[in-house]
Each structure stands twice: as C-alpha cells, then as structure tokens.
Short mmCIF file of C-alpha atoms and ligand atoms in Angstrom, two decimals:
data_model
loop_
_atom_site.label_atom_id
_atom_site.label_comp_id
_atom_site.label_asym_id
_atom_site.label_seq_id
_atom_site.Cartn_x
_atom_site.Cartn_y
_atom_site.Cartn_z
CA UNK A 409 32.40 -72.34 19.24
CA UNK A 410 28.82 -73.39 18.58
CA UNK A 411 28.00 -77.01 19.18
CA UNK A 412 24.93 -78.94 18.05
CA UNK A 413 24.20 -82.34 19.56
CA UNK A 414 22.32 -84.81 17.35
CA UNK A 415 20.64 -86.63 20.20
CA UNK A 416 19.06 -89.44 18.20
CA UNK A 417 18.42 -90.78 14.72
CA UNK A 418 14.93 -91.87 15.76
CA UNK A 419 11.91 -89.85 14.74
CA UNK A 420 8.19 -90.39 15.12
CA UNK A 421 7.53 -88.66 11.77
CA UNK A 422 8.23 -89.60 8.15
CA UNK A 423 8.36 -86.35 6.22
CA UNK A 424 8.67 -86.81 2.46
CA UNK A 425 11.65 -84.49 2.17
CA UNK A 426 13.59 -85.46 5.29
CA UNK A 427 17.36 -85.03 4.94
CA UNK A 428 18.18 -86.40 8.39
CA UNK A 429 18.78 -89.91 7.03
CA UNK A 430 17.15 -93.21 7.93
CA UNK A 431 15.29 -93.37 11.22
CA UNK A 432 16.83 -95.93 13.53
CA UNK A 433 17.04 -96.34 17.25
CA UNK A 434 20.48 -94.97 18.10
CA UNK A 435 20.78 -92.20 20.67
CA UNK A 436 23.69 -90.29 22.09
CA UNK A 437 25.09 -91.52 25.40
CA UNK A 438 25.51 -89.11 28.30
CA UNK A 439 29.26 -89.64 28.17
CA UNK A 440 29.41 -88.57 24.50
CA UNK A 441 27.24 -85.51 25.20
CA UNK A 442 29.39 -84.47 28.11
CA UNK A 443 32.66 -84.93 26.20
CA UNK A 444 31.28 -83.01 23.23
CA UNK A 445 30.38 -80.07 25.52
CA UNK A 446 33.77 -80.20 27.25
CA UNK A 447 35.50 -80.10 23.89
CA UNK A 448 33.40 -77.22 22.56
CA UNK A 449 33.82 -75.12 25.69
CA UNK A 450 37.57 -75.72 25.92
CA UNK A 451 37.86 -74.65 22.28
CA UNK A 452 35.66 -71.60 22.94
CA UNK A 453 37.79 -70.50 25.90
CA UNK A 454 41.03 -70.99 24.02
CA UNK A 455 39.71 -69.07 21.00
CA UNK A 456 38.47 -66.21 23.19
CA UNK A 457 41.86 -65.90 24.86
CA UNK A 458 43.65 -65.95 21.52
CA UNK A 459 41.39 -63.32 19.94
CA UNK A 460 40.77 -61.29 23.10
CA UNK A 461 37.00 -61.55 22.63
CA UNK A 462 34.37 -62.48 25.20
CA UNK A 463 33.75 -66.23 25.01
CA UNK A 464 30.41 -67.12 23.41
CA UNK A 465 28.86 -70.39 22.38
CA UNK A 466 25.55 -71.68 21.12
CA UNK A 467 24.29 -75.05 22.19
CA UNK A 468 21.83 -76.67 19.78
CA UNK A 469 19.85 -79.89 19.84
CA UNK A 470 18.91 -81.72 16.68
CA UNK A 471 17.86 -85.19 15.53
CA UNK A 472 15.91 -87.17 14.32
CA UNK A 473 13.51 -85.76 16.85
CA UNK A 474 15.53 -84.45 19.81
CA UNK A 475 12.57 -84.35 22.20
CA UNK A 476 12.48 -88.16 22.06
CA UNK A 477 15.58 -87.79 24.27
CA UNK A 478 14.04 -85.22 26.63
CA UNK A 479 15.89 -86.32 29.76
CA UNK A 480 19.25 -86.26 27.95
CA UNK A 481 18.43 -82.85 26.53
CA UNK A 482 17.68 -81.51 29.98
CA UNK A 483 20.74 -83.14 31.52
CA UNK A 484 23.04 -81.83 28.80
CA UNK A 485 21.56 -78.34 29.15
CA UNK A 486 22.02 -78.27 32.90
CA UNK A 487 25.61 -79.45 32.55
CA UNK A 488 26.32 -76.95 29.76
CA UNK A 489 24.85 -74.02 31.69
CA UNK A 490 26.89 -74.88 34.77
CA UNK A 491 30.12 -75.37 32.82
CA UNK A 492 29.62 -72.26 30.69
CA UNK A 493 28.97 -70.27 33.89
CA UNK A 494 32.08 -71.67 35.54
CA UNK A 495 34.27 -70.79 32.54
CA UNK A 496 32.55 -67.46 31.81
CA UNK A 497 31.05 -68.37 28.44
CA UNK A 498 27.86 -66.64 27.30
CA UNK A 499 25.66 -69.51 26.17
CA UNK A 500 22.74 -69.34 23.73
CA UNK A 501 20.46 -72.35 23.45
CA UNK A 502 18.45 -73.69 20.52
CA UNK A 503 16.44 -76.77 19.66
CA UNK A 504 14.69 -77.80 16.48
CA UNK A 505 11.64 -79.97 16.96
CA UNK A 506 8.77 -81.48 14.99
CA UNK A 507 6.46 -80.36 17.82
CA UNK A 508 4.72 -83.71 18.36
CA UNK A 509 6.15 -84.05 21.86
CA UNK A 510 6.09 -80.38 22.73
CA UNK A 511 3.51 -80.11 25.53
CA UNK A 512 3.05 -77.39 28.11
CA UNK A 513 5.70 -78.81 30.42
CA UNK A 514 8.33 -78.95 27.68
CA UNK A 515 7.44 -75.51 26.29
CA UNK A 516 7.64 -73.89 29.73
CA UNK A 517 10.93 -75.59 30.53
CA UNK A 518 12.41 -74.45 27.21
CA UNK A 519 11.25 -70.90 27.84
CA UNK A 520 12.54 -70.85 31.42
CA UNK A 521 15.87 -72.14 30.22
CA UNK A 522 16.24 -69.45 27.56
CA UNK A 523 15.86 -71.61 24.47
CA UNK A 524 15.13 -70.42 20.97
CA UNK A 525 12.83 -73.09 19.55
CA UNK A 526 12.75 -73.98 15.84
CA UNK A 527 9.24 -75.27 15.22
CA UNK A 528 9.07 -77.49 12.14
CA UNK A 529 5.54 -76.96 10.86
CA UNK A 530 4.49 -76.47 7.25
CA UNK A 531 1.83 -73.88 8.06
CA UNK A 532 -1.79 -74.82 7.53
CA UNK A 533 -3.09 -78.38 7.66
CA UNK A 534 -3.66 -78.58 3.92
CA UNK A 535 0.04 -77.98 3.19
CA UNK A 536 1.53 -79.67 6.24
CA UNK A 537 -0.33 -82.96 5.99
CA UNK A 538 0.61 -83.46 2.35
CA UNK A 539 4.25 -84.09 3.28
CA UNK A 540 4.58 -84.35 7.07
CA UNK A 541 3.04 -87.58 8.33
CA UNK A 542 3.61 -89.65 11.43
CA UNK A 543 5.60 -92.87 11.27
CA UNK A 544 2.35 -94.81 10.95
CA UNK A 545 1.26 -92.68 8.00
CA UNK A 546 -1.28 -90.41 9.68
CA UNK A 547 -1.64 -86.64 9.31
CA UNK A 548 0.24 -84.80 12.02
CA UNK A 549 -0.91 -81.19 11.78
CA UNK A 550 -3.48 -81.38 14.55
CA UNK A 551 -1.01 -82.72 17.10
CA UNK A 552 1.86 -80.43 16.00
CA UNK A 553 -0.14 -77.21 15.81
CA UNK A 554 -1.31 -77.53 19.41
CA UNK A 555 2.10 -76.43 20.58
CA UNK A 556 1.81 -73.17 18.61
CA UNK A 557 -0.20 -71.75 21.51
CA UNK A 558 3.04 -71.31 23.44
CA UNK A 559 4.75 -69.36 20.70
CA UNK A 560 2.38 -66.63 19.61
CA UNK A 561 3.30 -62.95 19.54
CA UNK A 562 6.43 -61.00 18.70
CA UNK A 563 8.13 -61.84 22.01
CA UNK A 564 7.80 -65.59 21.47
CA UNK A 565 10.92 -67.64 21.88
CA UNK A 566 10.34 -69.63 18.72
CA UNK A 567 10.08 -69.44 14.96
CA UNK A 568 8.07 -71.62 12.62
CA UNK A 569 10.19 -73.26 9.95
CA UNK A 570 8.40 -74.22 6.73
CA UNK A 571 10.04 -76.42 4.16
CA UNK A 572 9.42 -75.05 0.70
CA UNK A 573 8.96 -77.98 -1.63
CA UNK A 574 7.64 -78.23 -5.18
CA UNK A 575 4.87 -80.56 -3.98
CA UNK A 576 3.43 -77.91 -1.68
CA UNK A 577 4.68 -74.54 -2.89
CA UNK A 578 1.31 -73.53 -4.26
CA UNK A 579 -0.02 -73.62 -0.68
CA UNK A 580 2.86 -71.60 0.78
CA UNK A 581 1.17 -68.20 0.78
CA UNK A 582 -2.00 -69.69 2.28
CA UNK A 583 0.13 -71.24 5.02
CA UNK A 584 1.91 -67.99 5.81
CA UNK A 585 -1.43 -66.17 5.97
CA UNK A 586 -2.69 -68.85 8.37
CA UNK A 587 0.36 -68.39 10.62
CA UNK A 588 0.10 -64.60 10.59
CA UNK A 589 -3.63 -64.79 11.38
CA UNK A 590 -2.64 -66.99 14.34
CA UNK A 591 -0.23 -64.28 15.60
CA UNK A 592 2.93 -66.16 14.69
CA UNK A 593 5.45 -63.40 14.04
CA UNK A 594 8.66 -65.29 13.25
CA UNK A 595 8.64 -67.40 10.12
CA UNK A 596 11.50 -69.04 8.24
CA UNK A 597 11.51 -70.81 4.91
CA UNK A 598 13.83 -73.75 4.37
CA UNK A 599 13.70 -74.59 0.65
CA UNK A 600 14.24 -78.15 -0.48
CA UNK A 601 17.09 -77.84 -2.94
CA UNK A 602 17.59 -81.60 -3.30
CA UNK A 603 14.65 -82.21 -5.61
CA UNK A 604 13.87 -81.14 -9.18
CA UNK A 605 11.90 -77.93 -9.54
CA UNK A 606 10.10 -77.83 -12.92
CA UNK A 607 9.14 -74.53 -14.56
CA UNK A 608 5.54 -74.75 -13.29
CA UNK A 609 6.75 -75.19 -9.68
CA UNK A 610 9.22 -72.32 -10.10
CA UNK A 611 6.47 -70.03 -11.34
CA UNK A 612 4.33 -70.98 -8.34
CA UNK A 613 7.27 -70.20 -6.05
CA UNK A 614 7.64 -66.74 -7.58
CA UNK A 615 3.91 -66.09 -7.29
CA UNK A 616 3.93 -67.26 -3.64
CA UNK A 617 6.70 -64.79 -2.76
CA UNK A 618 4.67 -61.95 -4.33
CA UNK A 619 1.63 -62.87 -2.24
CA UNK A 620 3.71 -63.30 0.91
CA UNK A 621 5.43 -59.99 0.20
CA UNK A 622 2.01 -58.34 0.18
CA UNK A 623 1.22 -59.95 3.56
CA UNK A 624 4.58 -58.73 4.90
CA UNK A 625 3.86 -55.16 3.78
CA UNK A 626 0.39 -55.34 5.33
CA UNK A 627 1.82 -56.45 8.65
CA UNK A 628 4.22 -53.51 8.76
CA UNK A 629 1.51 -51.07 7.73
CA UNK A 630 -0.62 -52.33 10.62
CA UNK A 631 2.33 -51.94 13.00
CA UNK A 632 2.36 -55.70 13.54
CA UNK A 633 5.70 -56.59 11.92
CA UNK A 634 6.42 -60.16 10.98
CA UNK A 635 9.91 -61.60 10.56
CA UNK A 636 10.27 -63.64 7.41
CA UNK A 637 13.83 -64.80 6.86
CA UNK A 638 13.97 -64.59 3.07
CA UNK A 639 12.90 -60.93 3.09
CA UNK A 640 14.63 -59.80 6.26
CA UNK A 641 18.01 -61.23 5.25
CA UNK A 642 18.01 -59.59 1.86
CA UNK A 643 16.82 -56.23 3.20
CA UNK A 644 19.53 -56.27 5.87
CA UNK A 645 22.09 -57.24 3.25
CA UNK A 646 21.02 -54.30 1.10
CA UNK A 647 21.21 -51.85 3.99
CA UNK A 648 24.60 -53.24 5.04
CA UNK A 649 25.97 -53.33 1.45
CA UNK A 650 26.07 -57.09 1.44
CA UNK A 651 26.39 -59.87 3.96
CA UNK A 652 28.86 -59.27 6.77
CA UNK A 653 31.31 -61.87 8.06
CA UNK A 654 29.11 -62.34 11.15
CA UNK A 655 26.16 -63.30 8.90
CA UNK A 656 27.96 -66.46 7.84
CA UNK A 657 27.84 -69.62 9.88
CA UNK A 658 30.90 -71.19 11.49
CA UNK A 659 30.82 -74.35 9.30
CA UNK A 660 33.53 -76.49 10.92
CA UNK A 661 35.50 -73.54 12.17
CA UNK A 662 33.36 -71.98 14.87
CA UNK A 663 30.59 -74.54 14.63
CA UNK A 664 30.43 -78.33 14.90
CA UNK A 665 27.66 -80.87 15.03
CA UNK A 666 28.29 -84.02 17.04
CA UNK A 667 26.58 -87.21 15.96
CA UNK A 668 25.20 -89.86 18.32
CA UNK A 669 28.48 -91.78 18.04
CA UNK A 670 30.62 -88.72 18.75
CA UNK A 671 31.71 -87.87 15.22
CA UNK A 672 32.15 -84.16 14.42
CA UNK A 673 30.60 -82.70 11.26
CA UNK A 674 30.71 -79.07 10.06
CA UNK A 675 26.90 -78.76 10.09
CA UNK A 676 23.86 -80.72 11.31
CA UNK A 677 22.66 -81.07 7.74
CA UNK A 678 25.69 -83.18 6.88
CA UNK A 679 25.26 -85.88 9.54
CA UNK A 680 22.63 -88.01 7.73
CA UNK A 681 22.98 -91.59 8.96
CA UNK A 682 26.49 -90.81 10.28
CA UNK A 683 28.18 -93.11 7.76
CA UNK A 684 29.96 -90.70 5.41
CA UNK A 685 33.55 -90.60 6.68
CA UNK A 686 34.44 -87.97 4.04
CA UNK A 687 32.31 -85.38 5.90
CA UNK A 688 33.78 -85.96 9.35
CA UNK A 689 36.21 -83.46 10.88
CA UNK A 690 36.83 -85.05 14.27
CA UNK A 691 35.56 -87.16 17.14
CA UNK A 692 34.98 -86.59 20.84
CA UNK A 693 37.78 -89.05 21.61
CA UNK A 694 40.36 -87.52 19.26
CA UNK A 695 39.43 -83.84 18.89
CA UNK A 696 39.66 -82.36 15.42
CA UNK A 697 41.15 -84.31 12.53
CA UNK A 698 43.47 -81.58 11.28
CA UNK A 699 43.86 -82.59 7.65
CA UNK A 700 40.20 -83.10 6.64
CA UNK A 701 39.11 -80.12 8.75
CA UNK A 702 41.67 -77.83 7.14
CA UNK A 703 40.55 -79.10 3.78
CA UNK A 704 36.96 -78.18 4.62
CA UNK A 705 37.94 -74.77 5.82
CA UNK A 706 40.10 -74.11 2.76
CA UNK A 707 37.25 -75.17 0.44
CA UNK A 708 34.58 -72.94 1.91
CA UNK A 709 32.95 -70.38 -0.34
CA UNK A 710 31.87 -70.71 -3.91
CA UNK A 711 34.05 -71.36 -6.97
CA UNK A 712 31.45 -70.94 -9.72
CA UNK A 713 33.08 -68.44 -12.08
CA UNK A 714 29.82 -66.76 -13.18
CA UNK A 715 29.22 -65.59 -9.60
CA UNK A 716 32.41 -63.55 -9.45
CA UNK A 717 30.91 -61.02 -11.90
CA UNK A 718 27.28 -61.24 -10.82
CA UNK A 719 25.91 -57.80 -9.80
CA UNK A 720 24.04 -59.23 -6.78
CA UNK A 721 26.84 -61.49 -5.47
CA UNK A 722 27.19 -59.45 -2.25
CA UNK A 723 23.62 -60.23 -1.33
CA UNK A 724 23.66 -63.85 -2.45
CA UNK A 725 24.10 -66.83 -0.14
CA UNK A 726 26.10 -68.84 -2.64
CA UNK A 727 28.58 -69.82 0.04
CA UNK A 728 26.51 -72.01 2.37
CA UNK A 729 28.42 -75.28 2.53
CA UNK A 730 25.55 -77.55 3.53
CA UNK A 731 23.12 -76.08 0.99
CA UNK A 732 25.71 -76.36 -1.76
CA UNK A 733 26.55 -79.92 -0.75
CA UNK A 734 22.89 -80.94 -0.70
CA UNK A 735 22.29 -79.51 -4.14
CA UNK A 736 25.55 -80.27 -6.00
CA UNK A 737 27.58 -82.68 -3.86
CA UNK A 738 30.26 -80.00 -3.38
CA UNK A 739 30.38 -77.56 -0.50
CA UNK A 740 31.80 -74.82 -2.73
CA UNK A 741 29.58 -75.04 -5.84
CA UNK A 742 26.29 -73.25 -5.86
CA UNK A 743 23.48 -74.86 -7.85
CA UNK A 744 21.12 -73.41 -10.42
CA UNK A 745 18.15 -73.77 -8.12
CA UNK A 746 19.89 -71.91 -5.29
CA UNK A 747 20.79 -69.17 -7.79
CA UNK A 748 17.14 -68.98 -8.88
CA UNK A 749 15.97 -68.68 -5.30
CA UNK A 750 18.58 -66.09 -4.31
CA UNK A 751 17.55 -63.87 -7.23
CA UNK A 752 13.90 -64.41 -6.36
CA UNK A 753 14.45 -63.42 -2.73
CA UNK A 754 16.40 -60.31 -3.70
CA UNK A 755 13.74 -59.21 -6.18
CA UNK A 756 10.91 -59.84 -3.73
CA UNK A 757 12.71 -58.18 -0.81
CA UNK A 758 13.57 -55.13 -2.90
CA UNK A 759 9.91 -54.77 -3.89
CA UNK A 760 8.55 -54.91 -0.32
CA UNK A 761 11.49 -52.99 1.13
CA UNK A 762 10.99 -50.26 -1.50
CA UNK A 763 7.31 -49.90 -0.66
CA UNK A 764 7.86 -49.73 3.10
CA UNK A 765 10.80 -47.33 2.75
CA UNK A 766 8.83 -45.03 0.45
CA UNK A 767 5.92 -45.03 2.91
CA UNK A 768 8.36 -44.34 5.74
CA UNK A 769 6.73 -46.99 7.94
CA UNK A 770 8.21 -46.46 11.41
CA UNK A 771 8.47 -50.14 12.40
CA UNK A 772 10.29 -50.87 9.15
CA UNK A 773 12.68 -47.94 9.49
CA UNK A 774 13.35 -48.91 13.13
CA UNK A 775 14.04 -52.52 12.24
CA UNK A 776 16.27 -52.05 9.22
CA UNK A 777 17.77 -48.55 9.45
CA UNK A 778 17.96 -47.62 13.12
CA UNK A 779 19.52 -50.87 14.35
CA UNK A 780 16.63 -51.83 16.66
CA UNK A 781 16.81 -55.40 15.52
CA UNK A 782 19.49 -57.97 14.82
S1 SF4 B 1340 10.37 -84.49 11.72
FE1 SF4 B 1340 12.39 -83.87 10.99
S2 SF4 B 1340 13.74 -85.67 11.32
FE2 SF4 B 1340 11.61 -86.38 11.51
S3 SF4 B 1340 11.09 -87.16 9.46
FE3 SF4 B 1340 10.42 -85.00 9.56
S4 SF4 B 1340 12.14 -83.81 8.74
FE4 SF4 B 1340 12.94 -85.86 9.26
S1 SF4 B 1341 22.62 -64.81 -7.95
FE1 SF4 B 1341 23.37 -66.67 -8.97
S2 SF4 B 1341 25.03 -65.94 -10.32
FE2 SF4 B 1341 24.62 -64.31 -8.81
S3 SF4 B 1341 26.10 -64.70 -7.18
FE3 SF4 B 1341 24.17 -65.72 -6.62
S4 SF4 B 1341 24.39 -67.83 -7.38
FE4 SF4 B 1341 25.98 -66.57 -8.36
#
C-alpha cells in the first residue's frame, strides 16, 4: 500500500490555483506519522501474503509545503526505511515541493535517500511569476529555479510539474522550451480543471500542445529524449492497447493519504483543509472505516454513458477519482474539460508518435516499443 503523509497545512507560497486548502499552522505529530507508517506497512505485508506478491510500498510527502517540516520528513523516512527493511517491503520514496526551501543540503539528502522529487515550477519566470507568488506577494521564480541545478539531465531524480491554467496557458510552450534548454528532461503537466476554460483559452491550449509536440519530436531527433507525461502516457496507452490496471492509482484501495490529524483520504488532492468528513476513509487510531471506504471503492470509475461508446475510451483517463471530484464533485463523473483535454492529448500524442515512428527514431522505438522504459 502506498502512503502519503501530509506533513503540514502551512505554505510559504500563495499560488492562485492552489487546491491544498487554506494555509494554517498545523503540522503532523511524530506519533501520527509513525502510526500511519505502521498501519500502511502492516496492510502491505498482509496484502502481499494474501496475493503471494512481493510487498511494495511508496512513501510520499505532501503539504502545504512539506519541506517546512524537514526534520519530521527525515525522521519519518528513516523510520520507514528501517521498518520496511525489517518487514521486507520494497519502498519507493517521493516528495512534492515548491522548491523554495530546496537547497544543496536538502537536494543531496533526497538523492542519497532515493527520493523521486516532484518540483512544482511553472517553467520560465514570465509564466511562473504570474500565478506562483510568495506569501508576502513577491515573485518566487528566482528562488525556486535555483534548485533546478540539482535536477538537470536524464538521470535526474526529479520531474518539473507545471500547472496548466487558462491564465498562463499561452506561455506554456515557452516555458517548456526554457526547461528543455536548461536540460530538464522530465516534465509533467497538471491541468487546472477547477476553473472555467473559455474558447480562447482552449484554442491556446491546443496550439501550445502543437508547439510542445514539435519540441518533443526535436528532442528525440537529436537523441536527447524528453519525458512529457501527456504525450508519453498516451503513446504507451496506444502501444499497450489502452491503459493497463497497473497504470491506475490505488485510490483508497492500495493508496491512502494521511492528514496532519491522522485522517485517511483516498488521495492527497482530497485532503484540502481536512474538514470534509464525507471524503475520509479511516484514521490512524481506528484503521479503515469499512462502510465509507467500500462505498468509495465501489464508486470508482466513470458512469458517464457517452464514454461507454467512445472510440478512444481505452486511452482516456476518465476514471481518475480526484480529478473527477475536483471538476464535477463526483469521483465517478468525468467533466467536459477533462474530456476535451484527453482528446487533445491523444490527438497530439498520435501526431508526434506517428512522426517518430515513421522516422524510426531509435530512442523512440527503444522507449515505447522495446520496453526500455516504464
Ligand atoms: S506551493 Fe503548493 S501548497 Fe503552496 S500555495 Fe502553491 S500550490 Fe498551494
Ligand atoms: S474522450 Fe471524452 S467521451 Fe471519450 S471516454 Fe474520454 S471523457 Fe469519455
């Protein structure tokens, strides 16, 4: 079972599109962190025994800004590594950070401890500073981008995560070009589906994906591949005849997020200010709440009738519970804007994948057809 610890609600940034809820000074106690890890590892061991699979878990840190609780993060990691080793669990580690507190010491420690680091940075300063400001209202790009130096190159242990928002979408391609020029090879887009996208913004989004597709093709042609999640995922899904069960997240079944107060949620995106009892599926003191959890598990998927006959449904992420909830208020109803984006990604990925396949680009064939990646 994967477990994400929301270490604090506090954050030193005030991004316009933040979904992590109000910023207030409440952090997780060591006791809560330890009990959350004990619960997740016991569940992992039990599940592995039942299914006769090797036990695996992923430990994640989230916030607010988790690096504000650096000592707790380190303590929880050391405890988790020791416990996982004792039980025989293979443990992956991730953290998502706004980069403001990510200095050399922190970056080295995260690398030495095998972390995958999600770097929240909206690309170039022009895009980033429009929507990502510090808590006192100042631009943050200069301070955040310094940490990029530790994550350049294809072997880097981090990926840059850009929020795609109607306010900044026209700068998206410029931002991706800036990252690629800076030798950042792993890039993820996290679209903001909670706001209105007007036709002008949608057209800019489409145009941006065309330009970024051209950059992607250029990188492969130059034998300097770049990972961009919206293209990679759709190309893999095409090669594999659709998403596989392992491409889906554990959402409350094999994955929990634990809030600062010890409540369990199916995903970190559903924690918010930790006040919505309808989204809770357990607590460190009580374990799982069977009835609401079973309800969550039974409701996963997508019930929109139109999707059942859609020709691209196998390559469409219409089943992501947290995305659906953010956009429609229901974990099992995909929204129009997600549908638009899924079709856009598929179209853009098919265009770039078609070009690279036709040209028989070795790095592309290796990555997507010879199983050298993923
Ligand atoms: S850095 Fe993250 S948690 Fe902090 S305000 Fe921005 S989006 Fe929200
Ligand atoms: S592309 Fe749209 S209609 Fe088709 S499966 Fe996805 S969400 Fe449903």
